[in-house]
Amino acid sequence: MAVMGFGDMRARVGYRLKIGLVVIVSMVMGFFNESQGSAHYGEDSVGSFPYFEYNVPRNVTTVVGQTAFLHCRVEQLGDKAVSWIRKRDLHILTAGILTYTSDQRFQVIRPDKSENWTLQIKFPQERDAGIYECQVNTEPKMSLAFQLNVVAKAKVLGPADLYVKTGSLLSLTCILSQGPHDLGTIFWYKGSKLIEYKEVEANEIVEEPRVRLKTEWTEQLTSRLTIDKLLPTDSGNYSCVPTMAEAASVNVHVINGEHPAAMQHGNANTASPCALSVNLLISLYCTLATLYTNTVDGFR
């Protein structure tokens, strides 16, 4: 067996080191190229992947009966589809431009080539309040939640313009019959000034206040404002302002004479048909009597 010289041994070790170095460099370069390729692919994916525009109202409040709009904007949608889902029962309302519910109040509005996918809800009711999701059928699924609040609107019974005689009693009734169970309370304003009323204790002896307020819960929230011994300065705009609903108002005109169109008699908020009929008959009688008198005088 030949003995390897020191020179040969050194040459062989150097060769192996060179081979090992080439292998290591090749592996590093391959990993680097693969990483660069993955990063490039990732950039392409992110660049062409759908994404939501977050600069849109996502907590929307509307009044009962007033059309609501939820605006979902999706950029770079590509060949993906947008759907609207009602969260409480996971009901698919729309997919693309098609509607998948028998409730015709729901419809998606999407102008041609637009990124906006707007869910329209006509005549919303309190039961329509809740979370709605705008979804894109990517993998994994993309979704953006929208909160819809539907509040009731107060109503003041009677005409929008009310004529009341000086010295009489004004009675205004505001009702709130729809909305969540906790409807809060109702405040009354004359113009921008809050009408304040202090409850009188049972054993407290004071003069009967001219302004009184009474709010009660039955099947609905009802608030009554009464003002006794009306003065001309009581004329103005009176607003019924609930804490959890839209306000309603009425214009009150305190006058010295009769106004047949919308006079309030007693505690009623509208003109009395009986009173109007009597006034009409009296006016007709006076007119006929005048014509008769003039005719008789003409023959004399």
PDB file of C-alpha atoms in Angstrom, residues 18 20 39 43-44 72 86 98 100 109 128 137 165 173 185 191 195-198 201 239 258-259 263 292:
ATOM      1  CA  LYS A  18     -13.296  23.924  -2.825  1.00  0.00           C
ATOM      2  CA  GLY A  20     -17.722  22.033  -0.276  1.00  0.00           C
ATOM      3  CA  ALA A  39     -41.334  37.703  -2.347  1.00  0.00           C
ATOM      4  CA  GLU A  43     -46.032  41.283  -4.007  1.00  0.00           C
ATOM      5  CA  ASP A  44     -47.940  40.367  -7.130  1.00  0.00           C
ATOM      6  CA  CYS A  72     -69.207  48.766   0.641  1.00  0.00           C
ATOM      7  CA  ARG A  86     -77.469  39.493   7.359  1.00  0.00           C
ATOM      8  CA  LEU A  98     -78.661  39.473  -7.875  1.00  0.00           C
ATOM      9  CA  TYR A 100     -81.396  36.214  -2.956  1.00  0.00           C
ATOM     10  CA  ILE A 109     -76.861  49.098  -6.157  1.00  0.00           C
ATOM     11  CA  ASP A 128     -83.981  45.392  10.528  1.00  0.00           C
ATOM     12  CA  ASN A 137     -65.471  35.044  -2.010  1.00  0.00           C
ATOM     13  CA  LYS A 165    -107.492  81.405  21.640  1.00  0.00           C
ATOM     14  CA  THR A 173     -99.661  64.928  22.862  1.00  0.00           C
ATOM     15  CA  THR A 185     -87.939  59.614  27.805  1.00  0.00           C
ATOM     16  CA  GLY A 191     -87.825  76.939  20.072  1.00  0.00           C
ATOM     17  CA  ILE A 195     -89.520  73.432  28.905  1.00  0.00           C
ATOM     18  CA  GLU A 196     -88.840  72.513  32.512  1.00  0.00           C
ATOM     19  CA  TYR A 197     -91.514  71.200  34.839  1.00  0.00           C
ATOM     20  CA  LYS A 198     -91.163  70.304  38.508  1.00  0.00           C
ATOM     21  CA  GLU A 201     -95.452  66.559  45.903  1.00  0.00           C
ATOM     22  CA  SER A 239     -90.816  70.230  19.719  1.00  0.00           C
ATOM     23  CA  GLU A 258    -111.483  82.471  15.889  1.00  0.00           C
ATOM     24  CA  HIS A 259    -109.485  80.704  13.192  1.00  0.00           C
ATOM     25  CA  MET A 263    -108.687  75.850  16.191  1.00  0.00           C
ATOM     26  CA  TYR A 292    -133.534  89.046   2.340  1.00  0.00           C
TER      27      TYR A 292
END
